[in-house]
Coordinates of N, CA and C in Angstrom, one line a residue:
X444 N 4.4 4.1 -29.5 CA 3.4 3.1 -29.3 C 2.8 3.1 -27.9
X445 N 1.5 3.2 -27.8 CA 0.9 3.3 -26.5 C 0.9 1.9 -25.8
X446 N 0.6 2.0 -24.5 CA 0.5 0.7 -23.7 C -0.6 -0.1 -24.3
X447 N -0.4 -1.4 -24.4 CA -1.4 -2.3 -24.9 C -2.0 -3.0 -23.7
X448 N -3.3 -3.2 -23.6 CA -3.9 -4.0 -22.5 C -4.8 -5.0 -23.1
X449 N -5.0 -6.1 -22.4 CA -5.9 -7.2 -22.8 C -6.8 -7.5 -21.6
X450 N -8.0 -7.1 -21.7 CA -8.9 -7.4 -20.5 C -9.1 -8.9 -20.2
X451 N -9.1 -9.7 -21.2 CA -9.3 -11.1 -21.0 C -8.1 -11.7 -20.3
X452 N -6.9 -11.2 -20.7 CA -5.6 -11.7 -20.0 C -5.6 -11.2 -18.6
X453 N -6.0 -10.0 -18.4 CA -6.0 -9.4 -17.0 C -7.0 -10.2 -16.2
X454 N -8.1 -10.5 -16.7 CA -9.2 -11.3 -16.0 C -8.6 -12.6 -15.6
X455 N -7.9 -13.3 -16.5 CA -7.3 -14.6 -16.1 C -6.3 -14.4 -15.0
X456 N -5.5 -13.4 -15.1 CA -4.5 -13.2 -14.1 C -5.1 -12.9 -12.7
X457 N -6.1 -12.1 -12.7 CA -6.7 -11.8 -11.4 C -7.4 -13.0 -10.8
X458 N -8.1 -13.8 -11.7 CA -8.7 -15.0 -11.2 C -7.7 -15.9 -10.6
X459 N -6.6 -16.1 -11.2 CA -5.5 -17.0 -10.7 C -5.0 -16.4 -9.4
X460 N -4.8 -15.1 -9.3 CA -4.3 -14.5 -8.1 C -5.3 -14.7 -7.0
X461 N -6.5 -14.5 -7.3 CA -7.6 -14.7 -6.3 C -7.6 -16.1 -5.7
X462 N -7.5 -17.0 -6.7 CA -7.5 -18.4 -6.2 C -6.3 -18.7 -5.3
X463 N -5.1 -18.2 -5.7 CA -3.9 -18.4 -4.9 C -4.0 -17.8 -3.6
X464 N -4.6 -16.6 -3.5 CA -4.8 -15.9 -2.3 C -5.7 -16.7 -1.3
X465 N -6.8 -17.2 -1.9 CA -7.8 -18.0 -1.1 C -7.1 -19.3 -0.6
X466 N -6.3 -19.9 -1.4 CA -5.7 -21.2 -0.9 C -4.6 -20.9 0.1
X467 N -3.9 -19.8 0.0 CA -2.9 -19.4 1.0 C -3.6 -19.0 2.3
X468 N -4.7 -18.3 2.2 CA -5.5 -17.9 3.4 C -5.9 -19.2 4.2
X469 N -6.6 -20.1 3.4 CA -7.1 -21.3 4.1 C -6.0 -22.1 4.7
X470 N -4.8 -22.2 4.0 CA -3.7 -22.9 4.5 C -3.2 -22.3 5.8
X471 N -3.4 -21.0 6.0 CA -2.9 -20.3 7.2 C -4.0 -20.3 8.3
X472 N -5.2 -20.9 8.0 CA -6.3 -20.9 8.9 C -7.0 -19.5 8.9
X473 N -7.0 -18.8 7.8 CA -7.6 -17.5 7.7 C -8.7 -17.5 6.8
X474 N -9.6 -16.5 6.8 CA -10.7 -16.4 5.9 C -10.2 -15.6 4.7
X475 N -10.4 -16.0 3.4 CA -10.0 -15.3 2.2 C -10.5 -13.9 2.2
X476 N -11.7 -13.6 2.7 CA -12.2 -12.3 2.6 C -11.5 -11.3 3.6
X477 N -10.6 -11.8 4.4 CA -9.9 -10.9 5.3 C -8.8 -10.2 4.6
X478 N -8.4 -10.6 3.3 CA -7.3 -10.1 2.6 C -7.7 -9.4 1.4
X479 N -7.2 -8.1 1.2 CA -7.6 -7.3 0.1 C -6.5 -7.4 -1.0
X480 N -7.0 -7.4 -2.2 CA -6.1 -7.3 -3.4 C -5.9 -5.9 -3.9
X481 N -4.7 -5.3 -3.7 CA -4.4 -4.0 -4.2 C -3.7 -4.1 -5.5
X482 N -4.3 -3.5 -6.5 CA -3.6 -3.5 -7.9 C -2.6 -2.3 -7.9
X483 N -1.3 -2.7 -7.9 CA -0.3 -1.6 -8.0 C -0.2 -1.2 -9.5
X484 N -0.8 0.0 -9.8 CA -1.0 0.3 -11.2 C 0.0 1.4 -11.7
X485 N 1.2 1.4 -11.1 CA 2.3 2.3 -11.5 C 2.5 2.2 -13.0
X486 N 2.6 3.4 -13.7 CA 2.8 3.6 -15.1 C 1.6 3.2 -16.0
X487 N 0.5 2.7 -15.4 CA -0.6 2.3 -16.3 C -1.4 3.5 -16.7
X488 N -2.0 3.4 -17.9 CA -2.8 4.5 -18.4 C -4.2 4.4 -17.7
X489 N -4.9 5.6 -17.8 CA -6.3 5.5 -17.2 C -7.1 4.5 -17.9
X490 N -6.9 4.3 -19.2 CA -7.7 3.2 -19.9 C -7.5 1.9 -19.4
X491 N -6.2 1.5 -19.1 CA -5.9 0.2 -18.6 C -6.4 0.1 -17.1
X492 N -6.2 1.1 -16.3 CA -6.7 1.1 -15.0 C -8.2 0.9 -14.9
X493 N -9.0 1.6 -15.8 CA -10.4 1.5 -15.8 C -10.9 0.1 -16.2
X494 N -10.1 -0.5 -17.2 CA -10.4 -1.8 -17.6 C -10.3 -2.8 -16.4
X495 N -9.1 -2.6 -15.7 CA -8.9 -3.6 -14.6 C -9.8 -3.3 -13.5
X496 N -10.4 -2.1 -13.3 CA -11.3 -1.8 -12.2 C -12.6 -2.6 -12.4
X497 N -12.9 -3.2 -13.6 CA -14.1 -4.0 -13.8 C -13.9 -5.4 -13.2
X498 N -12.7 -5.7 -12.8 CA -12.3 -7.1 -12.3 C -12.4 -7.1 -10.8
X499 N -12.4 -8.3 -10.2 CA -12.5 -8.4 -8.7 C -11.2 -8.0 -8.0
X500 N -10.9 -6.7 -8.2 CA -9.8 -6.0 -7.5 C -10.4 -5.1 -6.4
X501 N -9.9 -5.2 -5.2 CA -10.5 -4.4 -4.1 C -10.1 -2.9 -4.1
X502 N -8.9 -2.6 -4.4 CA -8.4 -1.2 -4.4 C -7.2 -1.1 -5.3
X503 N -6.8 0.1 -5.5 CA -5.6 0.4 -6.3 C -4.5 1.1 -5.5
X504 N -3.3 0.9 -5.9 CA -2.2 1.5 -5.3 C -1.4 2.4 -6.3
X505 N -1.2 3.6 -5.9 CA -0.4 4.5 -6.8 C 0.9 4.9 -6.2
X506 N 2.0 4.9 -6.9 CA 3.3 5.3 -6.4 C 3.7 6.8 -6.6
X507 N 3.0 7.4 -7.6 CA 3.4 8.8 -8.0 C 2.2 9.7 -7.9
X508 N 2.4 10.9 -7.3 CA 1.3 11.8 -7.2 C 0.6 12.1 -8.5
X509 N 1.4 12.4 -9.6 CA 0.8 12.8 -10.8 C -0.1 11.7 -11.4
X510 N 0.3 10.4 -11.3 CA -0.5 9.3 -11.8 C -1.8 9.2 -11.0
X511 N -1.7 9.4 -9.7 CA -2.8 9.4 -8.8 C -3.8 10.4 -9.3
X512 N -3.3 11.7 -9.4 CA -4.2 12.8 -9.8 C -4.9 12.5 -11.2
X513 N -4.1 12.0 -12.2 CA -4.6 11.8 -13.5 C -5.7 10.7 -13.5
X514 N -5.4 9.6 -12.8 CA -6.3 8.5 -12.8 C -7.6 8.8 -12.0
X515 N -7.4 9.4 -10.8 CA -8.5 9.8 -10.0 C -9.4 10.8 -10.7
X516 N -8.8 11.8 -11.2 CA -9.7 12.8 -11.9 C -10.4 12.3 -13.1
X517 N -9.8 11.3 -13.8 CA -10.4 10.7 -14.9 C -11.5 9.6 -14.6
X518 N -11.6 9.4 -13.3 CA -12.6 8.4 -12.8 C -12.2 6.9 -13.2
X519 N -10.9 6.7 -13.3 CA -10.4 5.4 -13.8 C -10.6 4.3 -12.8
X520 N -10.7 4.6 -11.5 CA -10.9 3.6 -10.5 C -12.3 3.1 -10.4
X521 N -13.2 3.7 -11.1 CA -14.6 3.3 -11.1 C -15.2 3.2 -9.7
X522 N -14.8 4.2 -8.9 CA -15.4 4.3 -7.6 C -14.7 3.4 -6.5
X523 N -13.7 2.6 -6.9 CA -13.0 1.8 -6.0 C -11.9 2.6 -5.2
X524 N -11.6 2.3 -4.0 CA -10.6 3.1 -3.3 C -9.2 3.0 -3.9
X525 N -8.5 4.1 -3.7 CA -7.1 4.1 -4.1 C -6.2 4.5 -2.9
X526 N -5.1 3.8 -2.8 CA -4.1 4.1 -1.7 C -2.9 4.7 -2.4
X527 N -2.2 5.5 -1.6 CA -0.9 6.0 -2.1 C 0.1 5.1 -1.5
X528 N 1.0 4.5 -2.3 CA 1.9 3.5 -1.7 C 3.4 3.8 -2.0
X529 N 3.6 4.9 -2.7 CA 5.0 5.3 -3.0 C 5.5 6.3 -2.0
X530 N 6.8 6.7 -2.1 CA 7.4 7.7 -1.3 C 6.7 9.0 -1.5
X531 N 6.3 9.7 -0.5 CA 5.5 10.9 -0.6 C 6.4 12.1 -0.1
X532 N 6.5 13.1 -0.9 CA 7.2 14.3 -0.5 C 6.2 15.3 0.0
X533 N 6.7 16.1 1.0 CA 5.7 17.0 1.7 C 5.1 18.0 0.7
X534 N 5.8 18.4 -0.3 CA 5.2 19.4 -1.3 C 4.2 18.8 -2.2
X535 N 3.9 17.5 -2.1 CA 2.9 16.9 -2.9 C 1.7 16.4 -2.1
X536 N 1.8 16.6 -0.8 CA 0.8 16.1 0.1 C -0.6 16.7 -0.2
X537 N -0.7 18.0 -0.6 CA -2.0 18.6 -0.9 C -2.8 17.9 -2.0
X538 N -2.1 17.3 -2.9 CA -2.8 16.7 -4.0 C -3.1 15.2 -3.7
X539 N -2.5 14.6 -2.7 CA -2.8 13.3 -2.3 C -3.9 13.1 -1.3
X540 N -3.8 14.0 -0.3 CA -4.9 14.0 0.7 C -6.2 14.4 0.0
X541 N -7.2 13.6 0.3 CA -8.5 13.9 -0.3 C -8.8 13.0 -1.5
X542 N -7.7 12.5 -2.1 CA -7.8 11.6 -3.3 C -7.5 10.2 -2.8
X543 N -6.5 10.0 -2.1 CA -6.1 8.7 -1.6 C -6.9 8.4 -0.3
X544 N -7.6 7.3 -0.2 CA -8.4 6.9 1.0 C -7.4 6.5 2.1
X545 N -6.2 6.1 1.7 CA -5.2 5.7 2.7 C -3.8 6.1 2.1
X546 N -3.0 6.6 2.9 CA -1.6 6.9 2.6 C -0.7 5.8 3.3
X547 N -0.1 4.9 2.6 CA 0.5 3.8 3.2 C 2.0 4.0 3.5
X548 N 2.5 5.2 3.1 CA 4.0 5.4 3.2 C 4.4 6.5 4.1
X549 N 3.8 6.6 5.3 CA 4.2 7.6 6.3 C 5.4 7.0 7.1
X550 N 6.5 7.8 7.0 CA 7.7 7.3 7.7 C 8.4 8.3 8.5
X551 N 7.8 9.4 8.8 CA 8.5 10.4 9.6 C 7.4 11.3 10.3
X552 N 7.8 12.0 11.4 CA 6.8 12.9 12.0 C 6.6 14.1 11.1
X553 N 7.7 14.5 10.4 CA 7.6 15.7 9.5 C 6.5 15.5 8.5
X554 N 6.5 14.3 7.8 CA 5.5 14.0 6.8 C 4.1 13.8 7.5
X555 N 4.1 13.2 8.6 CA 2.8 12.9 9.3 C 2.2 14.3 9.6
X556 N 2.9 15.2 10.1 CA 2.4 16.5 10.5 C 1.9 17.3 9.2
X557 N 2.6 17.1 8.1 CA 2.2 17.8 6.9 C 0.9 17.2 6.4
X558 N 0.7 15.9 6.5 CA -0.6 15.3 6.1 C -1.7 15.7 7.1
X559 N -1.4 15.8 8.4 CA -2.4 16.3 9.4 C -2.8 17.7 9.0
X560 N -1.9 18.5 8.7 CA -2.2 19.9 8.4 C -3.2 20.0 7.2
X561 N -2.9 19.2 6.2 CA -3.7 19.3 5.0 C -5.1 18.6 5.2
X562 N -5.1 17.5 6.0 CA -6.4 16.9 6.3 C -7.2 17.8 7.1
X563 N -6.6 18.6 8.0 CA -7.4 19.5 8.8 C -8.0 20.6 7.9
X564 N -7.1 21.1 7.0 CA -7.6 22.1 6.0 C -8.8 21.7 5.2
X565 N -8.8 20.4 4.8 CA -9.9 19.8 4.1 C -11.0 19.3 4.9
X566 N -10.8 19.3 6.3 CA -11.8 18.9 7.2 C -12.2 17.4 7.0
X567 N -11.2 16.5 6.9 CA -11.4 15.1 6.7 C -10.5 14.3 7.6
X568 N -10.9 13.0 7.8 CA -10.0 12.1 8.5 C -9.2 11.3 7.5
X569 N -7.9 11.3 7.6 CA -7.0 10.7 6.6 C -6.5 9.4 7.3
X570 N -6.8 8.2 6.7 CA -6.2 7.0 7.1 C -4.8 6.9 6.6
X571 N -3.9 6.4 7.5 CA -2.5 6.2 7.1 C -2.0 4.8 7.6
X572 N -0.9 4.4 6.9 CA -0.1 3.3 7.4 C 1.3 3.8 7.7
X573 N 1.9 3.2 8.6 CA 3.3 3.6 8.9 C 4.2 2.6 8.2
X574 N 5.1 3.2 7.3 CA 6.0 2.3 6.6 C 7.3 2.0 7.4
X575 N 7.6 0.7 7.5 CA 8.8 0.3 8.2 C 9.8 -0.3 7.2
X576 N 11.0 0.2 7.4 CA 12.1 -0.4 6.6 C 12.6 -1.6 7.3
X577 N 11.9 -2.7 7.2 CA 12.1 -3.9 8.0 C 13.4 -4.5 7.7
X578 N 13.9 -4.4 6.5 CA 15.2 -5.0 6.1 C 16.4 -4.1 6.4
X579 N 16.1 -2.9 6.9 CA 17.2 -1.9 7.2 C 18.1 -1.6 5.9
X580 N 17.4 -1.5 4.8 CA 18.1 -1.3 3.5 C 18.3 0.2 3.3
X581 N 19.5 0.6 2.9 CA 19.8 2.0 2.7 C 19.2 2.6 1.5
X582 N 18.8 1.7 0.5 CA 18.2 2.1 -0.7 C 16.7 2.3 -0.6
X583 N 16.1 2.0 0.5 CA 14.6 2.0 0.7 C 14.2 3.0 1.7
X584 N 13.0 3.6 1.5 CA 12.4 4.5 2.5 C 11.7 3.7 3.6
X585 N 11.2 4.4 4.6 CA 10.6 3.7 5.7 C 11.3 4.0 7.0
X586 N 10.6 4.0 8.1 CA 11.2 4.2 9.4 C 11.8 3.0 9.9
X587 N 12.9 3.2 10.7 CA 13.5 2.0 11.4 C 12.4 1.5 12.4
X588 N 12.5 0.2 12.6 CA 11.5 -0.5 13.5 C 11.5 0.2 14.9
X589 N 12.7 0.6 15.4 CA 12.8 1.2 16.7 C 12.1 2.6 16.7
X590 N 12.0 3.3 15.6 CA 11.3 4.6 15.5 C 9.8 4.5 15.4
X591 N 9.3 3.3 15.3 CA 7.9 3.1 15.1 C 7.1 3.6 16.3
X592 N 7.6 3.4 17.5 CA 6.8 3.8 18.7 C 6.7 5.3 18.8
X593 N 7.8 6.0 18.4 CA 7.7 7.5 18.4 C 6.6 8.0 17.5
X594 N 6.5 7.3 16.3 CA 5.5 7.7 15.3 C 4.1 7.4 15.8
X595 N 4.0 6.3 16.4 CA 2.6 6.0 17.0 C 2.2 6.9 18.1
X596 N 3.2 7.2 19.0 CA 2.9 8.1 20.0 C 2.5 9.5 19.5
X597 N 3.3 9.9 18.4 CA 3.0 11.2 17.8 C 1.6 11.3 17.2
X598 N 1.3 10.2 16.5 CA 0.0 10.1 15.8 C -1.2 10.3 16.8
X599 N -1.0 9.8 18.0 CA -2.1 9.9 19.0 C -2.5 11.4 19.2
X600 N -1.7 12.3 18.9 CA -1.9 13.7 19.2 C -2.5 14.4 18.0
X601 N -2.7 13.7 16.9 CA -3.1 14.4 15.6 C -4.6 14.0 15.4
X602 N -5.4 15.0 15.3 CA -6.9 14.7 15.3 C -7.4 14.3 13.9
X603 N -6.7 14.6 12.9 CA -7.2 14.3 11.5 C -6.5 13.1 10.9
X604 N -5.7 12.3 11.6 CA -5.1 11.1 11.1 C -5.5 9.9 11.9
X605 N -5.7 8.8 11.2 CA -6.0 7.5 11.8 C -5.0 6.5 11.4
X606 N -4.2 6.0 12.3 CA -3.3 4.9 11.9 C -4.0 3.6 11.8
X607 N -4.0 3.1 10.6 CA -4.7 1.8 10.4 C -3.8 0.6 10.6
X608 N -2.5 0.8 10.5 CA -1.5 -0.3 10.6 C -0.2 0.0 10.0
X609 N 0.5 -1.0 9.5 CA 1.8 -0.9 9.0 C 2.0 -1.4 7.6
X610 N 3.0 -0.9 7.0 CA 3.3 -1.3 5.6 C 4.8 -1.6 5.5
X611 N 5.2 -2.5 4.6 CA 6.7 -2.7 4.4 C 6.9 -3.3 3.0
X612 N 8.1 -3.0 2.6 CA 8.7 -3.6 1.3 C 10.0 -4.4 1.7
X613 N 9.9 -5.6 2.1 CA 11.1 -6.4 2.6 C 12.1 -6.5 1.5
X614 N 13.3 -7.0 1.8 CA 14.3 -7.3 0.8 C 13.8 -8.2 -0.3
X615 N 14.2 -8.0 -1.5 CA 13.7 -8.9 -2.6 C 14.5 -10.2 -2.6
X616 N 13.8 -11.3 -2.8 CA 14.5 -12.6 -3.0 C 13.9 -13.3 -4.2
X617 N 14.6 -14.2 -4.8 CA 14.1 -15.0 -5.9 C 12.9 -15.9 -5.5
X618 N 13.0 -16.3 -4.2 CA 12.0 -17.2 -3.7 C 11.2 -16.4 -2.6
X619 N 9.9 -16.3 -2.8 CA 9.1 -15.5 -1.9 C 9.1 -16.0 -0.5
X620 N 9.4 -17.3 -0.3 CA 9.4 -17.9 1.0 C 10.6 -17.3 1.8
X621 N 11.7 -16.8 1.1 CA 12.8 -16.3 1.8 C 12.4 -14.9 2.5
X622 N 11.4 -14.3 2.0 CA 10.9 -13.0 2.5 C 10.1 -13.3 3.8
X623 N 9.7 -14.5 4.0 CA 8.8 -14.8 5.1 C 9.2 -14.3 6.5
X624 N 10.5 -14.4 6.8 CA 10.9 -14.0 8.1 C 10.7 -12.5 8.3
X625 N 10.9 -11.8 7.2 CA 10.6 -10.3 7.4 C 9.1 -10.0 7.5
X626 N 8.3 -10.8 6.8 CA 6.9 -10.6 7.0 C 6.5 -11.0 8.5
X627 N 7.1 -12.0 9.0 CA 6.9 -12.4 10.4 C 7.3 -11.3 11.4
X628 N 8.4 -10.7 11.1 CA 8.8 -9.5 11.9 C 7.8 -8.4 11.9
X629 N 7.2 -8.2 10.7 CA 6.2 -7.1 10.6 C 4.9 -7.5 11.4
X630 N 4.5 -8.8 11.3 CA 3.4 -9.2 12.1 C 3.6 -9.0 13.6
X631 N 4.8 -9.4 14.0 CA 5.2 -9.2 15.4 C 5.2 -7.8 15.9
X632 N 5.7 -6.9 15.0 CA 5.6 -5.4 15.3 C 4.2 -4.9 15.5
X633 N 3.3 -5.4 14.6 CA 1.9 -5.0 14.7 C 1.3 -5.5 16.0
X634 N 1.6 -6.7 16.4 CA 1.1 -7.3 17.6 C 1.6 -6.5 18.8
X635 N 2.9 -6.1 18.8 CA 3.4 -5.3 19.9 C 2.7 -3.9 19.9
X636 N 2.4 -3.3 18.8 CA 1.8 -2.0 18.7 C 0.4 -2.2 19.4
X637 N -0.3 -3.2 19.1 CA -1.7 -3.4 19.6 C -1.6 -3.6 21.2
X638 N -0.5 -4.2 21.7 CA -0.4 -4.3 23.1 C -0.2 -3.0 23.8
X639 N 0.2 -2.0 23.1 CA 0.3 -0.7 23.7 C -1.0 0.1 23.9
X640 N -2.0 -0.5 23.3 CA -3.4 0.0 23.5 C -3.6 1.5 23.3
X641 N -3.2 1.9 22.0 CA -3.5 3.3 21.6 C -5.0 3.5 21.5
X642 N -5.4 4.7 21.8 CA -6.8 5.0 21.8 C -7.3 5.3 20.4
X643 N -6.5 6.0 19.6 CA -6.9 6.4 18.2 C -6.5 5.5 17.1
X644 N -5.4 4.8 17.3 CA -4.9 3.9 16.2 C -5.7 2.6 16.1
X645 N -6.2 2.3 15.0 CA -7.0 1.0 14.8 C -6.1 -0.2 14.7
X646 N -5.0 -0.1 14.0 CA -4.1 -1.2 13.9 C -4.7 -2.5 13.4
X647 N -5.5 -2.4 12.4 CA -6.2 -3.6 11.8 C -5.6 -3.9 10.4
X648 N -4.5 -3.3 10.0 CA -4.1 -3.5 8.6 C -2.6 -3.7 8.6
X649 N -2.2 -4.7 7.7 CA -0.8 -5.1 7.5 C -0.6 -5.2 6.0
X650 N 0.0 -4.2 5.4 CA 0.1 -4.2 3.9 C 1.5 -4.7 3.6
X651 N 1.6 -5.8 3.0 CA 2.9 -6.4 2.6 C 2.7 -7.5 1.6
X652 N 3.8 -7.8 0.8 CA 3.7 -8.8 -0.2 C 3.4 -8.3 -1.5
X653 N 4.2 -8.6 -2.6 CA 4.0 -8.2 -3.9 C 3.9 -9.4 -4.8
X654 N 4.0 -9.2 -6.1 CA 3.7 -10.2 -7.1 C 4.5 -11.5 -6.8
X655 N 5.7 -11.4 -6.4 CA 6.6 -12.6 -6.2 C 6.6 -13.1 -4.7
X656 N 5.8 -12.4 -3.8 CA 5.9 -12.8 -2.4 C 4.6 -12.7 -1.7
X657 N 3.5 -12.5 -2.4 CA 2.2 -12.3 -1.6 C 1.7 -13.5 -0.9
X658 N 2.1 -14.7 -1.4 CA 1.6 -15.9 -0.7 C 2.3 -16.1 0.6
X659 N 3.6 -15.8 0.7 CA 4.3 -15.8 2.0 C 3.8 -14.8 2.9
X660 N 3.5 -13.6 2.4 CA 2.9 -12.5 3.2 C 1.6 -12.9 3.8
X661 N 0.7 -13.5 3.0 CA -0.6 -14.0 3.6 C -0.4 -15.0 4.7
X662 N 0.6 -15.9 4.5 CA 0.9 -16.8 5.6 C 1.3 -16.2 6.9
X663 N 1.8 -15.0 6.8 CA 2.3 -14.3 8.0 C 1.3 -13.1 8.4
X664 N 0.1 -13.1 7.8 CA -0.9 -12.2 8.4 C -1.2 -10.9 7.6
X665 N -0.7 -10.8 6.3 CA -1.0 -9.7 5.5 C -2.5 -9.5 5.3
X666 N -3.0 -8.3 5.4 CA -4.4 -8.0 5.2 C -4.6 -7.3 3.8
X667 N -3.5 -6.7 3.3 CA -3.5 -6.1 1.9 C -2.2 -6.6 1.2
X668 N -2.4 -7.2 0.0 CA -1.2 -7.5 -0.8 C -1.2 -6.6 -2.0
X669 N 0.0 -6.1 -2.4 CA 0.1 -5.1 -3.5 C 0.7 -5.8 -4.7
X670 N -0.2 -6.1 -5.7 CA 0.2 -6.9 -6.9 C 0.1 -6.0 -8.1
X671 N 1.2 -6.0 -8.9 CA 1.2 -5.2 -10.1 C 1.5 -6.0 -11.3
X672 N 2.8 -6.5 -11.5 CA 3.2 -7.2 -12.6 C 2.3 -8.5 -12.9
X673 N 2.0 -9.2 -11.8 CA 1.2 -10.4 -12.0 C -0.2 -10.1 -12.5
X674 N -0.7 -8.9 -12.4 CA -2.0 -8.5 -13.0 C -1.8 -8.0 -14.4
X675 N -0.9 -7.0 -14.5 CA -0.8 -6.2 -15.7 C 0.3 -6.6 -16.7
X676 N 1.2 -7.5 -16.2 CA 2.4 -7.8 -17.1 C 3.5 -6.8 -16.8
X677 N 4.5 -6.8 -17.6 CA 5.7 -6.0 -17.5 C 5.2 -4.5 -17.7
X678 N 5.9 -3.6 -16.9 CA 5.5 -2.2 -17.0 C 5.9 -1.6 -18.3
X679 N 5.1 -0.7 -18.8 CA 5.4 0.1 -20.0 C 6.0 1.4 -19.7
X680 N 7.2 1.8 -20.1 CA 7.7 3.1 -19.9 C 7.9 3.8 -21.3
X681 N 7.1 4.9 -21.5 CA 7.2 5.6 -22.8 C 8.6 6.0 -23.0
X682 N 9.0 6.0 -24.3 CA 10.4 6.5 -24.6 C 10.5 8.0 -24.3
X683 N 11.6 8.4 -23.8 CA 11.8 9.8 -23.5 C 12.1 10.7 -24.7
X684 N 11.6 11.9 -24.7 CA 11.7 12.8 -25.9 C 13.2 13.1 -26.0
X685 N 13.7 13.2 -27.2 CA 15.1 13.6 -27.4 C 15.3 15.1 -27.3

């Protein structure tokens, strides 16, 4: 059985999320238009992605290289930007650079240099975010907060990369408000990075908050929230062949 999608239901979901985003922004003294809605479309078919692209979604986020390639080459995003938000292996960099307008999951100099090399080969400027393992969880990728400065210093020397800001996936809690202290830590890190006055890094982006925590993230300064389940419903995983 293929994945089922319902455009009307997705439209209702996106409208509600947009309303909640606007209310959270106003409550924090921010402008709603400052915050982008990223549809995390992991496991979704090109048909579902293209249907959702008709809705007021600002950009898409892909976790896996092959799904990015499939959806991008099929034109499923309808011209909207797509970011790579999953763990990226260096042997898959060639297929991500040039398709993803931003790679949100850079967490090491080794990966950063691989992206720089491919961006130079394609003669383009690749936007990136530096992923921070803000909860210091052994099960998650991302650089330690203390390693952030080394990455930012290293990025200053790379001509085909532009650091737009930071990304994080804080520890999961039943209540999104419990994540708020980690979102506050990320905001403080971004502020400290700005104080260092890098010449090449723009540092205008803070990607954090998902379906169960995006309101708390907005309260602490998120400029991109990554929402999947709240838009599409539960993920569909095709049965494995026997």
